[in-house]
Tab-separated table of C-alpha atoms in Angstrom:
chain	number	residue	atom	x	y	z
A	1	GLU	CA	205.447	158.298	230.450
A	2	VAL	CA	208.948	158.734	229.298
A	3	GLN	CA	210.491	162.122	229.933
A	4	LEU	CA	214.096	163.695	228.947
A	5	LEU	CA	215.012	167.187	230.742
A	6	GLU	CA	218.145	168.766	229.593
A	7	SER	CA	219.807	171.555	231.805
A	8	GLY	CA	222.959	173.262	231.722
A	9	GLY	CA	222.876	175.364	228.631
A	10	GLY	CA	223.866	178.950	228.362
A	11	LEU	CA	226.374	181.351	227.035
A	12	VAL	CA	230.207	180.693	226.909
A	13	GLN	CA	232.961	182.349	225.634
A	14	ARG	CA	235.023	180.502	222.840
A	15	GLY	CA	237.535	177.967	224.229
A	16	GLY	CA	235.322	177.305	227.176
A	17	SER	CA	233.568	174.600	228.872
A	18	LEU	CA	230.175	173.538	229.666
A	19	ARG	CA	228.381	170.498	230.934
A	20	LEU	CA	224.910	169.595	229.827
A	21	SER	CA	222.641	166.864	231.821
A	22	CYS	CA	219.741	165.187	230.604
A	23	ALA	CA	217.354	163.681	233.419
A	24	ALA	CA	215.331	160.604	232.354
A	25	SER	CA	212.356	159.160	233.654
A	26	GLY	CA	209.524	156.799	232.784
A	27	PHE	CA	211.822	153.996	231.488
A	28	THR	CA	214.487	151.576	232.551
A	29	PHE	CA	217.391	153.833	231.742
A	30	SER	CA	220.325	151.375	231.780
A	31	THR	CA	218.752	149.150	229.137
A	32	TYR	CA	218.807	151.914	226.377
A	33	ALA	CA	221.593	153.765	224.278
A	34	MET	CA	221.032	157.348	224.738
A	35	SER	CA	222.344	160.025	222.189
A	36	TRP	CA	222.882	163.809	222.072
A	37	VAL	CA	221.759	165.628	218.751
A	38	ARG	CA	222.216	169.136	218.111
A	39	GLN	CA	220.408	171.744	215.807
A	40	ALA	CA	222.263	174.990	214.841
A	41	PRO	CA	220.043	178.145	214.516
A	42	GLY	CA	217.975	177.758	211.467
A	43	LYS	CA	219.759	174.653	210.330
A	44	GLY	CA	219.091	170.951	210.172
A	45	LEU	CA	219.571	168.102	213.020
A	46	GLU	CA	223.225	166.833	213.448
A	47	TRP	CA	224.182	163.734	215.448
A	48	VAL	CA	226.720	164.509	218.005
A	49	SER	CA	227.326	161.443	220.315
A	50	SER	CA	226.026	158.179	221.591
A	51	ILE	CA	226.692	156.185	224.552
A	52	SER	CA	225.588	152.457	225.049
A	53	GLY	CA	223.298	151.339	227.991
A	54	GLY	CA	226.047	150.257	230.350
A	55	GLY	CA	228.251	153.441	229.495
A	56	GLY	CA	231.070	151.197	228.226
A	57	SER	CA	230.694	152.355	224.699
A	58	THR	CA	230.598	155.687	223.157
A	59	ASN	CA	230.915	157.195	219.662
A	60	TYR	CA	231.489	160.876	218.456
A	61	ALA	CA	231.134	163.111	215.250
A	62	ASP	CA	234.238	163.740	214.002
A	63	SER	CA	233.269	167.558	214.535
A	64	VAL	CA	233.542	166.918	218.300
A	65	LYS	CA	235.789	164.144	218.798
A	66	GLY	CA	238.277	165.058	221.293
A	67	ARG	CA	236.394	168.010	222.850
A	68	PHE	CA	233.232	166.480	223.815
A	69	THR	CA	232.724	163.700	226.447
A	70	THR	CA	229.378	161.890	226.959
A	71	SER	CA	228.875	159.764	230.135
A	72	ARG	CA	226.018	158.435	231.998
A	73	ASP	CA	224.924	157.498	235.723
A	74	ASN	CA	222.427	154.939	235.621
A	75	ALA	CA	221.664	155.110	239.271
A	76	LYS	CA	220.750	158.712	238.926
A	77	LYS	CA	219.093	158.042	235.377
A	78	ALA	CA	221.207	160.896	234.005
A	79	LEU	CA	222.919	161.459	230.794
A	80	TYR	CA	225.745	164.105	230.429
A	81	LEU	CA	227.590	165.936	227.826
A	82	HIS	CA	230.894	167.635	228.809
A	83	MET	CA	231.956	170.078	226.106
A	84	SER	CA	235.248	171.450	226.011
A	85	SER	CA	237.273	173.866	223.700
A	86	LEU	CA	234.070	175.326	222.479
A	87	ARG	CA	233.977	176.830	219.077
A	88	VAL	CA	231.531	179.426	217.769
A	89	GLU	CA	230.126	176.631	215.452
A	90	ASP	CA	229.105	174.502	218.429
A	91	THR	CA	226.248	177.197	218.720
A	92	ALA	CA	222.847	175.279	218.837
A	93	VAL	CA	220.098	173.652	220.590
A	94	TYR	CA	221.420	170.398	222.060
A	95	TYR	CA	218.855	167.504	222.356
A	96	CYS	CA	219.204	164.266	224.376
A	97	ALA	CA	217.448	161.280	222.939
A	98	LYS	CA	216.308	157.773	223.650
A	99	SER	CA	217.006	154.832	221.298
A	100	GLY	CA	213.975	152.947	220.278
A	101	GLY	CA	216.008	149.815	220.127
A	102	ALA	CA	217.281	147.414	217.464
A	103	HIS	CA	216.786	150.085	214.785
A	104	GLY	CA	218.539	152.914	216.059
A	105	ASP	CA	215.800	155.092	215.904
A	106	TYR	CA	215.406	157.963	218.504
A	107	GLU	CA	212.182	157.316	219.919
A	108	TYR	CA	212.040	160.152	222.488
A	109	TRP	CA	213.497	163.615	222.640
A	110	GLY	CA	214.185	165.984	225.308
A	111	GLN	CA	212.919	169.584	224.856
A	112	GLY	CA	216.580	170.829	224.040
A	113	SER	CA	219.273	172.877	225.678
A	114	ARG	CA	220.490	176.124	224.186
A	115	VAL	CA	224.395	176.477	224.000
A	116	THR	CA	225.697	179.880	222.369
A	117	VAL	CA	229.237	180.335	222.206
A	118	SER	CA	230.495	184.106	221.841
A	119	SER	CA	233.621	184.984	220.039
B	1	ASP	CA	229.645	158.980	205.948
B	2	ILE	CA	226.240	157.975	204.137
B	3	GLN	CA	225.016	161.070	202.690
B	4	MET	CA	220.802	161.529	202.956
B	5	THR	CA	219.255	163.880	200.183
B	6	GLN	CA	215.966	164.836	200.704
B	7	SER	CA	213.359	166.002	198.052
B	8	PRO	CA	211.997	168.487	197.734
B	9	SER	CA	213.517	170.773	200.354
B	10	SER	CA	210.253	172.567	200.798
B	11	LEU	CA	206.798	172.466	199.311
B	12	SER	CA	203.407	174.079	199.302
B	13	ALA	CA	200.249	172.362	200.068
B	14	SER	CA	196.541	172.722	201.116
B	15	VAL	CA	194.434	170.747	203.787
B	16	GLY	CA	193.343	167.746	202.436
B	17	ASP	CA	196.560	167.199	200.101
B	18	ARG	CA	198.603	163.999	199.479
B	19	VAL	CA	201.800	164.726	200.200
B	20	SER	CA	204.973	162.756	199.480
B	21	ILE	CA	208.720	163.432	200.436
B	22	THR	CA	211.556	161.407	199.322
B	23	CYS	CA	214.941	160.569	200.826
B	24	ARG	CA	217.704	158.839	198.909
B	25	ALA	CA	220.852	157.371	200.568
B	26	SER	CA	224.370	157.509	199.095
B	27	GLN	CA	224.430	153.873	199.652
B	28	THR	CA	222.266	151.123	200.535
B	29	ILE	CA	220.915	151.220	204.225
B	30	ASN	CA	218.535	148.330	204.242
B	31	ILE	CA	215.545	149.384	206.310
B	32	TYR	CA	217.352	151.527	208.476
B	33	LEU	CA	215.405	154.775	207.831
B	34	ASN	CA	213.597	156.771	210.109
B	35	TRP	CA	211.383	159.764	209.637
B	36	TYR	CA	210.748	162.519	212.311
B	37	GLN	CA	208.471	165.687	212.481
B	38	GLN	CA	209.534	168.822	213.931
B	39	LYS	CA	207.524	172.081	214.476
B	40	PRO	CA	209.182	175.566	215.088
B	41	GLY	CA	210.491	175.754	218.580
B	42	GLU	CA	209.854	172.010	219.410
B	43	ALA	CA	211.777	168.977	219.644
B	44	PRO	CA	211.803	166.536	216.778
B	45	LYS	CA	209.181	163.721	216.954
B	46	LEU	CA	209.443	160.089	215.667
B	47	LEU	CA	206.956	159.260	213.149
B	48	ILE	CA	208.219	156.265	211.303
B	49	TYR	CA	210.999	153.954	212.181
B	50	ALA	CA	212.481	150.986	210.254
B	51	ALA	CA	211.258	152.756	206.918
B	52	SER	CA	207.628	151.663	207.336
B	53	SER	CA	206.681	151.151	210.970
B	54	LEU	CA	204.357	153.442	212.423
B	55	GLN	CA	205.522	154.882	215.628
B	56	SER	CA	202.951	154.601	218.536
B	57	GLY	CA	200.245	157.238	218.684
B	58	VAL	CA	201.231	158.678	215.216
B	59	PRO	CA	198.167	158.897	212.875
B	60	SER	CA	197.612	156.493	210.395
B	61	ARG	CA	197.739	159.288	207.540
B	62	PHE	CA	201.529	158.872	207.740
B	63	SER	CA	203.238	156.018	206.072
B	64	GLY	CA	206.560	155.060	204.774
B	65	THR	CA	207.853	152.961	202.144
B	66	GLY	CA	211.182	151.947	200.709
B	67	SER	CA	214.219	149.653	201.192
B	68	GLY	CA	218.062	149.967	199.984
B	69	THR	CA	218.497	153.534	198.970
B	70	ASP	CA	215.169	155.287	198.577
B	71	PHE	CA	212.429	155.776	200.836
B	72	THR	CA	209.173	157.852	200.799
B	73	LEU	CA	207.140	159.402	203.574
B	74	THR	CA	203.676	159.821	202.547
B	75	ILE	CA	200.879	162.008	204.239
B	76	SER	CA	197.628	160.612	202.952
B	77	SER	CA	195.486	163.946	203.941
B	78	LEU	CA	197.367	166.897	205.116
B	79	GLN	CA	196.012	168.244	208.370
B	80	PRO	CA	196.713	171.619	209.930
B	81	GLU	CA	198.636	170.226	212.325
B	82	ASP	CA	200.924	168.671	209.810
B	83	PHE	CA	202.633	171.884	208.518
B	84	ALA	CA	206.175	171.325	209.868
B	85	THR	CA	209.624	170.205	208.917
B	86	TYR	CA	210.328	166.633	208.124
B	87	TYR	CA	213.673	164.946	208.547
B	88	CYS	CA	214.934	161.399	207.308
B	89	HIS	CA	217.557	159.592	209.187
B	90	GLN	CA	219.645	156.541	208.631
B	91	SER	CA	220.777	154.459	211.724
B	92	TYR	CA	222.393	151.721	209.273
B	93	THR	CA	226.087	152.687	210.204
B	94	ALA	CA	227.993	155.063	212.179
B	95	PRO	CA	228.080	158.165	212.001
B	96	PRO	CA	224.227	158.352	211.899
B	97	THR	CA	223.123	161.143	209.427
B	98	PHE	CA	220.089	162.965	208.573
B	99	GLY	CA	218.593	164.462	205.578
B	100	GLN	CA	218.681	168.339	205.017
B	101	GLY	CA	214.945	168.497	205.982
B	102	THR	CA	211.659	169.233	204.015
B	103	LYS	CA	209.591	172.111	205.130
B	104	VAL	CA	205.863	171.376	204.354
B	105	GLU	CA	204.058	174.997	204.175
B	106	ILE	CA	200.552	176.172	203.422
Protein backbone atom coordinates (compact mmCIF):
# COMPACT_ATOMS: atom_id res chain seq x y z
CA GLU A 1 0.00 0.00 0.00
CA VAL A 2 1.36 3.37 -1.03
CA GLN A 3 1.72 5.80 1.85
CA LEU A 4 2.99 9.37 1.90
CA LEU A 5 3.37 11.06 5.26
CA GLU A 6 4.25 14.74 5.48
CA SER A 7 5.77 16.42 8.50
CA GLY A 8 7.47 19.65 9.46
CA GLY A 9 4.69 22.16 9.07
CA GLY A 10 3.87 24.83 11.61
CA LEU A 11 3.75 28.52 12.38
CA VAL A 12 6.61 30.70 11.18
CA GLN A 13 7.16 34.43 10.92
CA ARG A 14 7.38 36.25 7.64
CA GLY A 15 10.89 35.95 6.27
CA GLY A 16 11.54 32.73 8.15
CA SER A 17 12.36 29.23 6.97
CA LEU A 18 10.83 25.81 7.31
CA ARG A 19 11.54 22.34 5.95
CA LEU A 20 8.81 19.91 5.07
CA SER A 21 9.45 16.19 4.80
CA CYS A 22 7.48 13.48 3.08
CA ALA A 23 8.16 9.86 4.02
CA ALA A 24 7.21 7.38 1.31
CA SER A 25 6.48 3.68 1.49
CA GLY A 26 4.81 0.97 -0.53
CA PHE A 27 6.49 1.63 -3.89
CA THR A 28 9.92 1.86 -5.49
CA PHE A 29 10.53 5.47 -4.51
CA SER A 30 13.49 6.18 -6.78
CA THR A 31 11.49 5.24 -9.87
CA TYR A 32 8.93 8.02 -9.62
CA ALA A 33 8.91 11.76 -9.90
CA MET A 34 7.46 13.49 -6.87
CA SER A 35 5.75 16.83 -6.50
CA TRP A 36 4.59 19.37 -3.96
CA VAL A 37 1.15 20.92 -4.38
CA ARG A 38 -0.30 23.49 -2.01
CA GLN A 39 -3.73 24.76 -1.13
CA ALA A 40 -4.25 28.12 0.54
CA PRO A 41 -7.15 28.33 2.98
CA GLY A 42 -10.44 28.13 1.10
CA LYS A 43 -8.68 28.15 -2.26
CA GLY A 44 -7.85 25.71 -5.05
CA LEU A 45 -4.81 23.61 -5.77
CA GLU A 46 -1.50 25.13 -6.86
CA TRP A 47 1.50 23.18 -8.10
CA VAL A 48 4.68 24.21 -6.28
CA SER A 49 7.54 21.99 -7.41
CA SER A 50 8.50 18.66 -8.94
CA ILE A 51 11.61 16.50 -8.83
CA SER A 52 12.63 13.62 -11.06
CA GLY A 53 13.08 10.11 -9.72
CA GLY A 54 16.84 10.38 -9.60
CA GLY A 55 16.72 13.88 -8.18
CA GLY A 56 18.73 15.43 -10.98
CA SER A 57 15.93 17.58 -12.35
CA THR A 58 13.71 20.00 -10.47
CA ASN A 59 11.06 22.51 -11.47
CA TYR A 60 9.42 25.31 -9.52
CA ALA A 61 6.44 27.58 -9.80
CA ASP A 62 7.41 31.18 -10.47
CA SER A 63 5.82 32.15 -7.14
CA VAL A 64 8.41 30.14 -5.18
CA LYS A 65 11.42 30.09 -7.49
CA GLY A 66 14.57 31.17 -5.71
CA ARG A 67 12.97 30.73 -2.28
CA PHE A 68 12.01 27.04 -2.18
CA THR A 69 14.22 24.02 -2.84
CA THR A 70 13.00 20.49 -3.43
CA SER A 71 15.28 17.53 -2.82
CA ARG A 72 14.99 13.83 -2.18
CA ASP A 73 16.93 11.06 -0.47
CA ASN A 74 16.13 7.86 -2.31
CA ALA A 75 17.95 5.72 0.23
CA LYS A 76 15.65 7.06 2.94
CA LYS A 77 12.61 7.20 0.64
CA ALA A 78 12.12 10.80 1.63
CA LEU A 79 11.13 13.98 -0.18
CA TYR A 80 11.89 17.44 1.17
CA LEU A 81 10.77 20.99 0.59
CA HIS A 82 13.01 23.64 2.07
CA MET A 83 11.18 26.95 2.23
CA SER A 84 12.92 30.23 2.94
CA SER A 85 12.03 33.92 2.80
CA LEU A 86 8.50 32.85 3.59
CA ARG A 87 5.66 35.22 2.79
CA VAL A 88 2.18 35.48 4.24
CA GLU A 89 0.85 34.27 0.89
CA ASP A 90 2.77 30.99 1.32
CA THR A 91 0.28 30.04 4.04
CA ALA A 92 -1.29 26.79 2.86
CA VAL A 93 -1.59 23.07 3.31
CA TYR A 94 1.30 21.47 1.45
CA TYR A 95 0.79 18.05 -0.09
CA CYS A 96 3.42 15.73 -1.44
CA ALA A 97 2.24 13.69 -4.39
CA LYS A 98 3.55 10.70 -6.29
CA SER A 99 3.55 10.83 -10.06
CA GLY A 100 1.45 8.19 -11.76
CA GLY A 101 3.85 7.83 -14.62
CA ALA A 102 3.83 8.86 -18.26
CA HIS A 103 0.75 11.06 -18.11
CA GLY A 104 1.94 13.31 -15.32
CA ASP A 105 -1.00 12.71 -13.05
CA TYR A 106 -0.65 12.74 -9.25
CA GLU A 107 -1.57 9.18 -8.41
CA TYR A 108 -1.21 9.33 -4.63
CA TRP A 109 -1.22 12.22 -2.18
CA GLY A 110 -0.10 12.64 1.39
CA GLN A 111 -2.46 13.92 4.06
CA GLY A 112 -0.94 17.39 3.93
CA SER A 113 1.16 19.58 6.22
CA ARG A 114 -0.13 22.98 7.28
CA VAL A 115 2.19 25.95 7.03
CA THR A 116 1.13 29.28 8.49
CA VAL A 117 3.22 32.39 7.90
CA SER A 118 2.45 35.24 10.26
CA SER A 119 3.10 38.88 9.63
CA ASP B 1 1.00 29.19 -18.59
CA ILE B 2 -2.01 27.15 -19.69
CA GLN B 3 -5.21 28.35 -18.06
CA MET B 4 -7.76 25.73 -17.04
CA THR B 5 -11.35 26.90 -16.72
CA GLN B 6 -13.98 24.71 -15.11
CA SER B 7 -17.71 25.17 -15.34
CA PRO B 8 -19.81 25.46 -13.41
CA SER B 9 -18.01 26.67 -10.29
CA SER B 10 -20.67 25.00 -8.21
CA LEU B 11 -23.79 22.98 -8.74
CA SER B 12 -26.61 21.55 -6.70
CA ALA B 13 -27.78 18.05 -7.44
CA SER B 14 -29.65 15.15 -5.90
CA VAL B 15 -28.72 11.55 -5.29
CA GLY B 16 -29.22 9.63 -8.52
CA ASP B 17 -28.70 12.64 -10.79
CA ARG B 18 -26.38 12.58 -13.77
CA VAL B 19 -23.80 15.32 -13.33
CA SER B 20 -21.31 16.73 -15.82
CA ILE B 21 -18.44 19.13 -15.19
CA THR B 22 -16.50 20.69 -18.03
CA CYS B 23 -12.91 21.86 -18.19
CA ARG B 24 -11.47 23.99 -20.96
CA ALA B 25 -7.78 24.55 -21.57
CA SER B 26 -6.47 27.81 -23.00
CA GLN B 27 -4.46 25.83 -25.56
CA THR B 28 -4.38 22.25 -26.72
CA ILE B 29 -3.21 19.70 -24.18
CA ASN B 30 -3.83 16.51 -26.18
CA ILE B 31 -5.19 14.07 -23.57
CA TYR B 32 -2.98 15.20 -20.69
CA LEU B 33 -5.94 15.98 -18.48
CA ASN B 34 -6.62 14.53 -15.05
CA TRP B 35 -9.53 14.80 -12.64
CA TYR B 36 -9.40 14.77 -8.84
CA GLN B 37 -12.01 14.65 -6.10
CA GLN B 38 -11.45 16.45 -2.81
CA LYS B 39 -13.61 16.23 0.28
CA PRO B 40 -13.33 18.78 3.11
CA GLY B 41 -10.26 18.23 5.26
CA GLU B 42 -8.92 15.51 2.97
CA ALA B 43 -6.25 15.26 0.32
CA PRO B 44 -7.29 15.17 -3.33
CA LYS B 45 -7.90 11.75 -4.86
CA LEU B 46 -7.17 10.87 -8.48
CA LEU B 47 -10.29 9.79 -10.37
CA ILE B 48 -9.42 9.97 -14.06
CA TYR B 49 -6.05 10.29 -15.81
CA ALA B 50 -5.21 10.82 -19.46
CA ALA B 51 -8.66 12.32 -20.04
CA SER B 52 -10.61 9.04 -19.93
CA SER B 53 -8.71 6.35 -18.01
CA LEU B 54 -10.37 5.35 -14.76
CA GLN B 55 -7.96 5.14 -11.83
CA SER B 56 -7.90 1.75 -10.12
CA GLY B 57 -10.52 1.46 -7.42
CA VAL B 58 -12.64 4.36 -8.64
CA PRO B 59 -16.30 3.46 -9.23
CA SER B 60 -17.39 3.08 -12.83
CA ARG B 61 -20.05 5.78 -12.46
CA PHE B 62 -17.19 8.24 -13.00
CA SER B 63 -16.09 8.78 -16.59
CA GLY B 64 -14.05 11.29 -18.53
CA THR B 65 -14.09 12.36 -22.15
CA GLY B 66 -12.39 14.88 -24.37
CA SER B 67 -9.15 15.79 -26.06
CA GLY B 68 -7.45 18.95 -27.25
CA THR B 69 -8.99 21.78 -25.26
CA ASP B 70 -12.39 20.55 -24.06
CA PHE B 71 -12.97 17.87 -21.45
CA THR B 72 -15.85 16.54 -19.38
CA LEU B 73 -16.14 14.61 -16.15
CA THR B 74 -19.45 12.79 -15.79
CA ILE B 75 -20.93 11.08 -12.75
CA SER B 76 -23.68 8.84 -14.11
CA SER B 77 -25.67 8.47 -10.90
CA LEU B 78 -24.63 10.74 -8.04
CA GLN B 79 -24.11 8.98 -4.71
CA PRO B 80 -24.03 10.58 -1.23
CA GLU B 81 -20.26 10.12 -1.03
CA ASP B 82 -19.75 12.05 -4.28
CA PHE B 83 -20.58 15.43 -2.79
CA ALA B 84 -17.18 17.08 -2.97
CA THR B 85 -15.07 19.50 -4.98
CA TYR B 86 -13.66 18.36 -8.30
CA TYR B 87 -10.53 19.70 -9.99
CA CYS B 88 -9.14 19.24 -13.47
CA HIS B 89 -5.38 19.35 -13.99
CA GLN B 90 -3.28 19.61 -17.13
CA SER B 91 0.01 17.74 -17.20
CA TYR B 92 0.84 18.52 -20.83
CA THR B 93 3.38 21.22 -20.23
CA ALA B 94 5.12 22.99 -17.38
CA PRO B 95 3.95 24.51 -15.20
CA PRO B 96 1.15 22.03 -14.49
CA THR B 97 -2.03 23.92 -13.75
CA PHE B 98 -5.37 23.19 -12.13
CA GLY B 99 -8.87 24.39 -12.74
CA GLN B 100 -10.47 26.51 -10.03
CA GLY B 101 -12.65 23.63 -8.85
CA THR B 102 -16.31 22.68 -9.05
CA LYS B 103 -18.19 22.16 -5.82
CA VAL B 104 -20.96 19.58 -6.03
CA GLU B 105 -23.54 20.19 -3.32
CA ILE B 106 -26.79 18.65 -2.29
